[in-house]
CSV table of C-alpha atoms in Angstrom, one decimal:
chain,number,residue,atom,x,y,z
C,1,UNK,CA,-201.7,116.9,248.6
C,2,UNK,CA,-202.1,120.1,246.8
C,3,UNK,CA,-199.6,121.6,244.5
C,4,UNK,CA,-198.9,124.4,246.8
C,5,UNK,CA,-198.3,121.9,249.8
C,6,UNK,CA,-195.9,120.1,247.4
C,7,UNK,CA,-194.1,123.2,246.2
C,8,UNK,CA,-193.7,124.1,250.1
C,9,UNK,CA,-192.4,120.4,251.1
C,10,UNK,CA,-189.9,120.8,248.3
C,11,UNK,CA,-188.7,124.1,249.2
C,12,UNK,CA,-188.4,123.2,252.9
C,13,UNK,CA,-186.4,120.5,251.9
C,14,UNK,CA,-184.1,122.3,249.8
C,15,UNK,CA,-183.8,124.8,252.4
C,16,UNK,CA,-182.5,122.1,254.7
C,17,UNK,CA,-180.0,120.8,252.4
C,18,UNK,CA,-178.7,124.0,251.7
C,19,UNK,CA,-178.6,125.0,255.5
C,20,UNK,CA,-176.9,121.5,256.1
C,21,UNK,CA,-174.1,122.2,253.4
C,22,UNK,CA,-173.4,125.6,254.4
C,23,UNK,CA,-172.8,124.5,257.8
C,24,UNK,CA,-170.5,121.9,256.7
C,25,UNK,CA,-168.5,124.6,254.8
C,26,UNK,CA,-168.4,126.8,257.9
C,27,UNK,CA,-167.5,124.1,260.1
C,28,UNK,CA,-164.5,122.9,257.9
C,29,UNK,CA,-163.6,126.5,258.2
C,30,UNK,CA,-163.7,126.8,261.8
C,31,UNK,CA,-161.8,123.4,262.1
C,32,UNK,CA,-158.7,125.1,260.1
C,33,UNK,CA,-158.4,127.5,262.9
C,34,UNK,CA,-159.0,125.3,266.1
C,35,UNK,CA,-159.6,121.5,266.4
C,36,UNK,CA,-161.0,121.9,270.1
C,37,UNK,CA,-163.3,119.2,271.6
C,38,UNK,CA,-166.2,121.5,271.8
C,39,UNK,CA,-165.8,122.4,268.0
C,40,UNK,CA,-166.2,119.0,267.2
C,41,UNK,CA,-169.2,118.0,269.5
C,42,UNK,CA,-170.9,121.4,268.2
C,43,UNK,CA,-170.4,120.6,264.9
C,44,UNK,CA,-172.0,116.9,265.2
C,45,UNK,CA,-175.1,118.7,267.4
C,46,UNK,CA,-175.8,121.4,264.8
C,47,UNK,CA,-176.1,118.7,262.0
C,48,UNK,CA,-178.7,116.9,263.8
C,49,UNK,CA,-180.4,120.1,265.0
C,50,UNK,CA,-180.8,121.0,261.3
C,51,UNK,CA,-182.3,117.6,260.4
C,52,UNK,CA,-184.6,117.7,263.3
C,53,UNK,CA,-185.9,121.1,262.7
C,54,UNK,CA,-186.5,120.5,258.8
C,55,UNK,CA,-188.4,117.1,259.7
C,56,UNK,CA,-190.9,119.2,262.2
C,57,UNK,CA,-191.1,121.8,259.5
C,58,UNK,CA,-192.0,119.2,256.7
C,59,UNK,CA,-194.8,117.8,259.3
C,60,UNK,CA,-196.2,120.8,260.3
C,61,UNK,CA,-196.8,121.7,256.2
C,62,UNK,CA,-198.4,118.4,255.8
C,63,UNK,CA,-200.5,118.5,259.0
C,64,UNK,CA,-201.4,122.5,259.7
C,65,UNK,CA,-203.3,121.3,262.8
C,66,UNK,CA,-199.8,120.2,264.0
C,67,UNK,CA,-197.6,123.5,263.9
C,68,UNK,CA,-194.2,123.5,265.2
C,69,UNK,CA,-194.9,125.1,268.3
C,70,UNK,CA,-197.9,122.7,269.2
C,71,UNK,CA,-195.5,119.6,268.5
C,72,UNK,CA,-192.7,121.0,270.6
C,73,UNK,CA,-194.8,122.7,273.4
C,74,UNK,CA,-198.4,122.0,273.0
C,75,UNK,CA,-198.2,118.1,274.1
C,76,UNK,CA,-197.6,117.5,277.5
C,77,UNK,CA,-197.6,113.8,276.7
C,78,UNK,CA,-194.5,114.4,274.3
C,79,UNK,CA,-192.5,116.3,276.8
C,80,UNK,CA,-193.2,113.5,279.4
C,81,UNK,CA,-192.2,110.9,276.7
C,82,UNK,CA,-188.7,112.9,276.2
C,83,UNK,CA,-187.9,113.2,279.3
C,84,UNK,CA,-188.5,109.5,280.0
C,85,UNK,CA,-186.5,108.7,277.0
C,86,UNK,CA,-183.7,110.9,278.2
C,87,UNK,CA,-182.6,107.8,280.8
C,88,UNK,CA,-182.0,105.9,277.8
C,89,UNK,CA,-178.4,104.9,276.6
C,90,UNK,CA,-178.4,107.1,273.4
C,91,UNK,CA,-179.8,110.4,275.3
C,92,UNK,CA,-177.3,109.7,278.0
C,93,UNK,CA,-174.4,109.5,275.5
C,94,UNK,CA,-175.7,112.7,274.0
C,95,UNK,CA,-176.1,114.6,277.3
C,96,UNK,CA,-172.6,113.3,278.6
C,97,UNK,CA,-170.8,114.3,275.3
C,98,UNK,CA,-172.5,118.0,275.8
C,99,UNK,CA,-170.8,118.1,279.3
C,100,UNK,CA,-167.6,116.9,278.5
C,101,UNK,CA,-167.3,119.5,275.4
C,102,UNK,CA,-168.6,122.2,278.2
C,103,UNK,CA,-166.3,121.1,281.0
C,104,UNK,CA,-163.2,119.9,278.7
C,105,UNK,CA,-161.4,117.3,280.9
C,106,UNK,CA,-159.5,116.7,277.4
C,107,UNK,CA,-158.8,118.0,274.2
C,108,UNK,CA,-158.3,116.3,270.9
C,109,UNK,CA,-154.7,114.9,270.8
C,110,UNK,CA,-154.7,114.5,274.6
C,111,UNK,CA,-153.2,111.3,275.9
C,112,UNK,CA,-155.7,110.0,278.6
C,113,UNK,CA,-156.2,106.8,280.6
C,114,UNK,CA,-159.7,105.5,281.4
C,115,UNK,CA,-160.1,102.8,283.9
C,116,UNK,CA,-160.7,99.4,282.3
C,117,UNK,CA,-159.2,100.6,278.8
C,118,UNK,CA,-155.7,101.0,277.3
C,119,UNK,CA,-154.0,104.5,277.5
C,120,UNK,CA,-154.7,106.1,274.2
C,121,UNK,CA,-154.6,109.5,272.3
C,122,UNK,CA,-158.1,111.1,271.8
C,123,UNK,CA,-158.8,111.4,268.1
C,124,UNK,CA,-162.3,112.5,267.8
C,125,UNK,CA,-165.7,113.0,269.6
C,126,UNK,CA,-169.2,112.2,268.3
C,127,UNK,CA,-172.6,112.6,269.8
C,128,UNK,CA,-172.4,109.2,271.3
C,129,UNK,CA,-168.9,108.2,271.9
C,130,UNK,CA,-165.3,109.3,271.7
C,131,UNK,CA,-162.5,107.7,269.6
C,132,UNK,CA,-159.0,106.8,271.4
C,133,UNK,CA,-156.1,105.7,269.3
C,134,UNK,CA,-153.9,103.2,270.9
C,135,UNK,CA,-150.7,101.2,269.7
C,136,UNK,CA,-150.5,100.2,266.1
C,137,UNK,CA,-153.3,102.9,265.3
C,138,UNK,CA,-156.0,100.6,266.9
C,139,UNK,CA,-159.2,102.6,267.7
C,140,UNK,CA,-161.1,102.2,271.1
C,141,UNK,CA,-164.7,103.7,270.9
C,142,UNK,CA,-165.8,104.5,274.4
C,143,UNK,CA,-169.4,105.8,275.1
C,144,UNK,CA,-169.7,109.2,276.4
C,145,UNK,CA,-171.6,108.2,279.4
C,146,UNK,CA,-169.0,105.9,280.7
C,147,UNK,CA,-166.1,108.6,280.1
C,148,UNK,CA,-168.3,110.9,282.0
C,149,UNK,CA,-168.8,108.6,285.1
C,150,UNK,CA,-165.4,107.1,285.1
C,151,UNK,CA,-162.0,108.5,286.4
C,152,UNK,CA,-159.8,109.8,283.4
C,153,UNK,CA,-156.0,110.5,283.8
C,154,UNK,CA,-155.3,113.2,281.6
C,155,UNK,CA,-151.2,113.3,281.1
C,156,UNK,CA,-151.6,116.3,278.5
C,157,UNK,CA,-154.0,118.4,280.6
C,158,UNK,CA,-153.6,122.2,279.6
C,159,UNK,CA,-149.9,121.5,278.6
C,160,UNK,CA,-148.3,121.6,275.2
C,161,UNK,CA,-146.6,118.3,275.8
C,162,UNK,CA,-147.7,115.1,277.4
C,163,UNK,CA,-146.2,113.3,280.4
C,164,UNK,CA,-145.2,109.7,280.5
C,165,UNK,CA,-144.1,108.2,283.8
C,166,UNK,CA,-141.3,105.4,283.3
C,167,UNK,CA,-140.1,103.1,286.2
C,168,UNK,CA,-136.7,101.4,286.3
C,169,UNK,CA,-135.5,98.6,288.9
C,170,UNK,CA,-131.8,98.3,289.8
C,171,UNK,CA,-130.3,96.0,292.4
C,172,UNK,CA,-129.9,97.0,296.1
C,173,UNK,CA,-126.2,97.5,295.9
C,174,UNK,CA,-126.4,100.0,292.9
C,175,UNK,CA,-124.9,103.1,293.0
C,176,UNK,CA,-128.3,105.0,292.9
C,177,UNK,CA,-126.9,108.9,291.9
C,178,UNK,CA,-125.2,107.1,289.1
C,179,UNK,CA,-128.0,105.2,288.1
C,180,UNK,CA,-130.1,108.3,288.0
C,181,UNK,CA,-127.6,110.2,286.0
C,182,UNK,CA,-127.4,107.6,283.3
C,183,UNK,CA,-131.4,107.4,282.8
C,184,UNK,CA,-131.2,111.1,282.3
C,185,UNK,CA,-128.7,110.9,279.8
C,186,UNK,CA,-130.8,108.3,277.9
C,187,UNK,CA,-133.6,110.6,278.1
C,188,UNK,CA,-132.1,113.5,276.7
C,189,UNK,CA,-130.3,111.7,274.0
C,190,UNK,CA,-133.5,110.3,272.5
C,191,UNK,CA,-134.7,112.1,269.3
C,192,UNK,CA,-138.5,111.7,270.6
C,193,UNK,CA,-138.4,113.8,274.2
C,194,UNK,CA,-138.2,117.3,275.0
C,195,UNK,CA,-136.7,119.0,278.1
C,196,UNK,CA,-138.1,120.8,280.9
C,197,UNK,CA,-138.3,123.9,282.7
C,198,UNK,CA,-137.5,123.9,286.6
C,199,UNK,CA,-136.6,126.7,288.7
C,200,UNK,CA,-136.4,128.7,285.6
C,201,UNK,CA,-133.5,126.7,284.2
C,202,UNK,CA,-133.8,124.9,280.8
C,203,UNK,CA,-132.6,121.1,281.4
C,204,UNK,CA,-132.3,118.6,278.9
C,205,UNK,CA,-134.6,115.8,281.0
C,206,UNK,CA,-136.6,115.9,283.9
C,207,UNK,CA,-135.5,114.8,287.4
C,208,UNK,CA,-135.3,110.9,288.4
C,209,UNK,CA,-136.7,110.1,291.7
C,210,UNK,CA,-135.8,107.6,293.8
C,211,UNK,CA,-139.5,105.9,294.6
C,212,UNK,CA,-139.3,103.1,296.8
C,213,UNK,CA,-137.8,99.7,298.1
C,214,UNK,CA,-139.2,96.6,296.6
C,215,UNK,CA,-138.3,93.0,297.9
C,216,UNK,CA,-135.2,92.8,295.9
C,217,UNK,CA,-134.7,96.0,293.9
C,218,UNK,CA,-134.8,100.0,294.0
C,219,UNK,CA,-137.3,101.7,291.9
C,220,UNK,CA,-136.6,104.9,290.2
C,221,UNK,CA,-138.8,106.8,288.1
C,222,UNK,CA,-139.0,109.5,285.7
C,223,UNK,CA,-141.4,111.4,283.6
C,224,UNK,CA,-140.9,111.7,279.8
C,225,UNK,CA,-142.0,115.2,278.1
C,226,UNK,CA,-143.4,114.2,274.6
C,227,UNK,CA,-144.7,116.3,271.7
C,228,UNK,CA,-148.4,115.5,270.7
C,229,UNK,CA,-147.3,113.9,267.5
C,230,UNK,CA,-144.6,111.4,269.2
C,231,UNK,CA,-146.3,108.0,270.0
C,232,UNK,CA,-145.9,106.7,273.4
C,233,UNK,CA,-145.0,103.5,272.4
C,234,UNK,CA,-142.5,104.5,270.1
C,235,UNK,CA,-140.6,107.0,272.6
C,236,UNK,CA,-140.9,104.4,275.5
C,237,UNK,CA,-139.2,101.7,273.6
C,238,UNK,CA,-136.5,104.0,272.6
C,239,UNK,CA,-135.9,104.9,276.2
C,240,UNK,CA,-136.0,101.4,277.4
C,241,UNK,CA,-133.5,100.1,274.8
C,242,UNK,CA,-131.0,103.0,275.7
C,243,UNK,CA,-131.3,102.4,279.4
C,244,UNK,CA,-130.8,98.8,279.1
C,245,UNK,CA,-127.6,99.0,277.0
C,246,UNK,CA,-126.3,101.7,279.2
C,247,UNK,CA,-126.8,99.8,282.4
C,248,UNK,CA,-125.0,96.7,280.6
C,249,UNK,CA,-121.9,98.8,279.9
C,250,UNK,CA,-121.9,100.3,283.5
C,251,UNK,CA,-122.4,97.0,285.3
C,252,UNK,CA,-125.6,98.2,286.9
C,253,UNK,CA,-127.6,95.1,287.5
C,254,UNK,CA,-131.2,94.9,286.8
C,255,UNK,CA,-132.9,92.1,289.1
C,256,UNK,CA,-135.0,89.6,288.4
C,257,UNK,CA,-136.4,86.5,289.8
C,258,UNK,CA,-134.6,83.0,289.1
C,259,UNK,CA,-134.9,79.5,290.3
C,260,UNK,CA,-132.1,77.2,291.2
C,261,UNK,CA,-132.6,73.5,290.6
C,262,UNK,CA,-130.5,70.9,292.1
C,263,UNK,CA,-130.8,67.3,290.7
C,264,UNK,CA,-129.6,64.8,293.3
C,265,UNK,CA,-130.1,61.9,291.1
C,266,UNK,CA,-127.4,62.5,288.5
C,267,UNK,CA,-127.2,65.3,286.2
C,268,UNK,CA,-129.5,66.9,283.2
C,269,UNK,CA,-128.7,67.6,279.6
C,270,UNK,CA,-128.2,71.7,279.2
C,271,UNK,CA,-129.4,72.7,275.8
C,272,UNK,CA,-128.0,75.9,274.5
C,273,UNK,CA,-131.1,78.4,273.7
C,274,UNK,CA,-128.8,79.9,271.0
C,275,UNK,CA,-127.8,76.5,269.4
C,276,UNK,CA,-130.6,76.6,266.9
C,277,UNK,CA,-129.8,80.1,265.7
C,278,UNK,CA,-126.9,78.8,263.7
C,279,UNK,CA,-129.4,76.4,261.8
C,280,UNK,CA,-131.5,79.3,260.6
C,281,UNK,CA,-131.0,80.3,257.1
C,282,UNK,CA,-129.2,83.2,256.2
C,283,UNK,CA,-131.3,84.4,253.3
C,284,UNK,CA,-132.2,88.3,253.4
C,285,UNK,CA,-129.1,88.9,255.8
C,286,UNK,CA,-127.6,91.5,253.3
C,287,UNK,CA,-130.8,92.9,251.8
C,288,UNK,CA,-132.0,96.5,252.9
C,289,UNK,CA,-134.2,96.3,256.1
C,290,UNK,CA,-137.8,97.1,255.8
C,291,UNK,CA,-138.3,98.4,259.3
C,292,UNK,CA,-138.5,102.0,260.2
C,293,UNK,CA,-135.4,103.7,262.0
C,294,UNK,CA,-134.9,107.3,263.2
C,295,UNK,CA,-131.1,108.4,264.1
C,296,UNK,CA,-130.4,110.6,267.0
C,297,UNK,CA,-130.9,114.1,266.6
C,298,UNK,CA,-128.1,116.7,266.3
C,299,UNK,CA,-128.0,120.4,266.9
C,300,UNK,CA,-125.9,122.4,264.9
C,301,UNK,CA,-124.8,124.9,267.5
C,302,UNK,CA,-123.3,122.1,269.6
C,303,UNK,CA,-121.2,120.5,266.9
C,304,UNK,CA,-117.8,121.7,265.9
C,305,UNK,CA,-118.1,120.5,262.4
C,306,UNK,CA,-121.9,120.7,261.6
C,307,UNK,CA,-121.1,118.8,258.4
C,308,UNK,CA,-118.8,115.9,259.6
C,309,UNK,CA,-121.5,115.3,262.4
C,310,UNK,CA,-124.5,115.1,259.8
C,311,UNK,CA,-122.5,112.7,257.6
C,312,UNK,CA,-121.8,110.5,260.5
C,313,UNK,CA,-125.6,110.3,261.1
C,314,UNK,CA,-125.9,109.3,257.4
C,315,UNK,CA,-123.3,106.5,257.9
C,316,UNK,CA,-125.0,105.3,261.1
C,317,UNK,CA,-128.6,105.2,259.2
C,318,UNK,CA,-126.8,103.3,256.1
C,319,UNK,CA,-125.4,100.6,258.3
C,320,UNK,CA,-128.3,100.2,260.3
C,321,UNK,CA,-130.6,100.0,257.3
C,322,UNK,CA,-128.2,97.8,255.2
C,323,UNK,CA,-127.9,100.2,252.2
C,324,UNK,CA,-125.8,99.4,249.5
C,325,UNK,CA,-122.7,101.3,248.7
C,326,UNK,CA,-124.0,103.4,245.8
C,327,UNK,CA,-127.3,104.4,247.9
C,328,UNK,CA,-125.0,105.2,250.9
C,329,UNK,CA,-122.7,107.6,248.9
C,330,UNK,CA,-125.8,109.3,247.5
C,331,UNK,CA,-127.0,109.7,251.1
C,332,UNK,CA,-123.9,111.1,252.1
C,333,UNK,CA,-124.0,113.6,249.2
C,334,UNK,CA,-127.5,114.7,250.0
C,335,UNK,CA,-126.6,115.3,253.6
C,336,UNK,CA,-123.4,117.4,253.1
C,337,UNK,CA,-125.1,119.6,250.3
C,338,UNK,CA,-128.2,120.2,252.4
C,339,UNK,CA,-125.9,121.2,255.6
C,340,UNK,CA,-123.5,123.2,253.2
C,341,UNK,CA,-126.5,125.2,251.7
C,342,UNK,CA,-128.1,125.9,254.8
C,343,UNK,CA,-125.3,126.1,257.0
C,344,UNK,CA,-125.4,129.9,258.0
C,345,UNK,CA,-129.1,129.9,258.5
C,346,UNK,CA,-128.8,126.7,260.7
C,347,UNK,CA,-126.1,128.0,263.1
C,348,UNK,CA,-128.0,131.3,263.8
C,349,UNK,CA,-131.1,129.5,264.8
C,350,UNK,CA,-130.0,126.5,266.9
C,351,UNK,CA,-131.4,124.1,264.1
C,352,UNK,CA,-131.1,120.5,264.2
C,353,UNK,CA,-130.9,117.3,261.7
C,354,UNK,CA,-131.9,113.7,261.8
C,355,UNK,CA,-132.7,110.9,259.6
C,356,UNK,CA,-135.5,108.7,259.3
C,357,UNK,CA,-137.0,105.9,257.3
C,358,UNK,CA,-136.1,102.4,256.0
C,359,UNK,CA,-133.7,100.4,253.6
C,360,UNK,CA,-136.3,101.6,250.9
C,361,UNK,CA,-136.4,105.2,251.6
C,362,UNK,CA,-134.9,108.1,253.6
C,363,UNK,CA,-136.1,111.6,254.6
C,364,UNK,CA,-133.5,113.8,255.8
C,365,UNK,CA,-135.1,116.5,258.2
C,366,UNK,CA,-133.5,120.1,258.8
C,367,UNK,CA,-135.7,121.5,261.8
C,368,UNK,CA,-135.4,125.0,262.8
C,369,UNK,CA,-137.3,126.0,265.9
C,370,UNK,CA,-138.2,129.6,265.3
C,371,UNK,CA,-141.6,131.2,266.0
C,372,UNK,CA,-143.2,133.1,263.2
C,373,UNK,CA,-144.2,136.1,265.6
C,374,UNK,CA,-140.5,136.8,266.5
C,375,UNK,CA,-138.6,139.6,264.6
C,376,UNK,CA,-135.3,137.2,264.0
C,377,UNK,CA,-137.7,134.7,262.1
C,378,UNK,CA,-137.6,137.6,259.3
C,379,UNK,CA,-133.8,136.5,258.8
C,380,UNK,CA,-135.2,133.4,257.2
C,381,UNK,CA,-136.8,135.7,254.4
C,382,UNK,CA,-135.0,138.8,254.3
C,383,UNK,CA,-136.1,139.4,250.7
C,384,UNK,CA,-138.4,141.7,248.8
C,385,UNK,CA,-141.4,140.5,247.1
C,386,UNK,CA,-139.2,139.3,244.1
C,387,UNK,CA,-137.5,136.8,246.4
C,388,UNK,CA,-134.5,136.5,244.6
C,389,UNK,CA,-130.7,136.2,246.0
C,390,UNK,CA,-128.6,136.5,242.9
C,391,UNK,CA,-125.6,135.4,245.0
C,392,UNK,CA,-127.2,132.2,245.8
C,393,UNK,CA,-129.0,131.1,242.7
C,394,UNK,CA,-130.9,128.0,242.0
C,395,UNK,CA,-132.6,125.6,244.8
C,396,UNK,CA,-131.2,128.1,247.8
C,397,UNK,CA,-133.0,131.1,246.4
C,398,UNK,CA,-136.4,129.0,245.7
C,399,UNK,CA,-136.6,127.5,249.2
C,400,UNK,CA,-135.6,130.9,250.7
C,401,UNK,CA,-138.5,132.3,248.7
C,402,UNK,CA,-140.9,129.5,249.7
C,403,UNK,CA,-140.1,130.2,253.6
C,404,UNK,CA,-140.9,134.0,252.9
C,405,UNK,CA,-144.3,133.0,251.5
C,406,UNK,CA,-144.9,130.7,254.1
C,407,UNK,CA,-144.3,133.5,256.6
C,408,UNK,CA,-146.5,136.0,255.0
C,409,UNK,CA,-149.4,133.5,254.8
C,410,UNK,CA,-149.2,132.6,258.5
C,411,UNK,CA,-148.9,136.3,259.7
C,412,UNK,CA,-151.9,137.0,257.3
C,413,UNK,CA,-153.8,134.0,259.1
C,414,UNK,CA,-154.3,131.6,256.4
C,415,UNK,CA,-154.0,128.6,258.2
C,416,UNK,CA,-151.6,127.1,260.9
C,417,UNK,CA,-149.1,125.3,258.5
C,418,UNK,CA,-147.7,126.2,255.0
C,419,UNK,CA,-146.6,123.2,252.8
C,420,UNK,CA,-144.5,123.1,249.6
C,421,UNK,CA,-143.0,120.5,247.7
C,422,UNK,CA,-140.7,120.7,244.6
C,423,UNK,CA,-142.8,117.8,242.8
C,424,UNK,CA,-146.4,118.5,243.5
C,425,UNK,CA,-147.1,122.2,244.0
C,426,UNK,CA,-148.2,124.8,241.6
C,427,UNK,CA,-145.4,126.9,243.1
C,428,UNK,CA,-142.9,124.7,240.8
C,429,UNK,CA,-144.4,126.4,237.9
C,430,UNK,CA,-142.7,129.6,238.6
C,431,UNK,CA,-139.1,128.0,238.7
C,432,UNK,CA,-137.6,127.3,235.6
C,433,UNK,CA,-136.1,123.6,235.5
C,434,UNK,CA,-132.5,125.1,234.7
C,435,UNK,CA,-132.9,126.9,238.3
C,436,UNK,CA,-133.6,123.7,239.8
C,437,UNK,CA,-131.0,121.5,238.2
C,438,UNK,CA,-128.2,124.2,239.3
C,439,UNK,CA,-128.2,122.3,242.6
C,440,UNK,CA,-126.8,118.9,243.2
C,441,UNK,CA,-129.3,118.3,246.0
C,442,UNK,CA,-132.4,118.5,243.7
C,443,UNK,CA,-130.5,116.3,241.1
C,444,UNK,CA,-129.7,113.7,243.7
C,445,UNK,CA,-132.8,113.4,245.7
C,446,UNK,CA,-136.4,112.6,244.8
C,447,UNK,CA,-138.3,115.3,246.3
C,448,UNK,CA,-137.7,118.5,248.9
C,449,UNK,CA,-140.3,119.5,250.9
C,450,UNK,CA,-140.7,122.7,253.3
C,451,UNK,CA,-143.2,122.9,256.2
C,452,UNK,CA,-143.5,126.5,257.9
C,453,UNK,CA,-145.7,126.4,261.1
C,454,UNK,CA,-145.9,129.0,264.0
C,455,UNK,CA,-143.3,127.3,266.0
C,456,UNK,CA,-140.8,125.8,263.4
C,457,UNK,CA,-139.7,125.5,259.7
C,458,UNK,CA,-138.6,122.1,258.6
C,459,UNK,CA,-136.8,121.1,255.4
C,460,UNK,CA,-137.2,117.5,254.3
C,461,UNK,CA,-135.2,115.9,251.7
C,462,UNK,CA,-136.6,112.7,250.3
C,463,UNK,CA,-134.3,110.0,248.6
C,464,UNK,CA,-135.9,106.7,247.5
C,465,UNK,CA,-133.5,103.6,247.2
C,466,UNK,CA,-134.2,101.7,243.8
């Protein structure tokens, strides 16, 4: 191999590497704007094409008699081999993946049910397979050829939310309209569900249908509307627990099969299944819980006293997670300060509050559902570029300025979300420690985060219990 040939090969490899790196950068920029299925698949396909073209070019340099055009078009045997190889699983998966990305029977984030598999959320698509996430973060790898040939149930098809069906059995002598109302009340009370629009009316939950009679029960069914970020298993568990408790409180029987045993020869010893519970050790009963819990959501516009309602949430959380008295008082102070600080903003925009976490850490979420393209969103940031409100100095002014910056970034198409934290962002350098320390909220909490999107603004106050 001559020196000129070596230089040509080396140059071709460098160009291929440069093209590969440039495409990765471009692809990441595209993904920031859209995470659609065809974008994911096309990104994988372009990477492979760059490698193949680079390899063919190197071969044509090393063997001039085998030019790129001859390699691709000049050999009928090669074409026949490619067509024959297309029937193999690898090529079949590639072709089916291409068809899926073109026809789009589902998108990234959709909840689908494939025959023979557990229901899952579409996480990613590659050249050969599609990745589904099921409960507990377990991932199922489904070949694209199987997805293309099987029936796929998409509960999120071309909708911002996804629908999940739930069925409930009640006894034949049940007051059915009452049971239907109870189910709807439980769905509406859940912090994980969203309302529906029917007949141009906003409803807090979907309808409940009298589906059918079974051998010993009446089957009622409803459909939950869940945001893409909410786990189906968490939401259904929450609804089932609420319905079970509500049925018991209202003396609505859930039928079940049972067997009567008659002992004609005498009697048998009955053992209480709860008898062994008293023998168990009581160690750890009073220690903080290590389980995640989320309170109900309270809307400020529906509460006569928002501060008192939010304080009750903190009490419920503290009791459920077995937090000590000192930490309970701190949590209550955080909730009171947060609601008091943003009360005016919250009441005007139908904001909501809920708490989630465990006995180790609690996050207070203040959710403000306002779209960034609406005019009244500017009420969150009626400030000049100096973003200072001298009547409310300190943390309030800082957060108001952060929201203003988030609105500006989104309007300038700088991503889909704007994140800020008082702990670990460069923005903190613009505010003095004296400004931050003026607020009790910043002194008691461990972190304060702000997220601004096109659809909502959320303030999260974090408190770790030591």
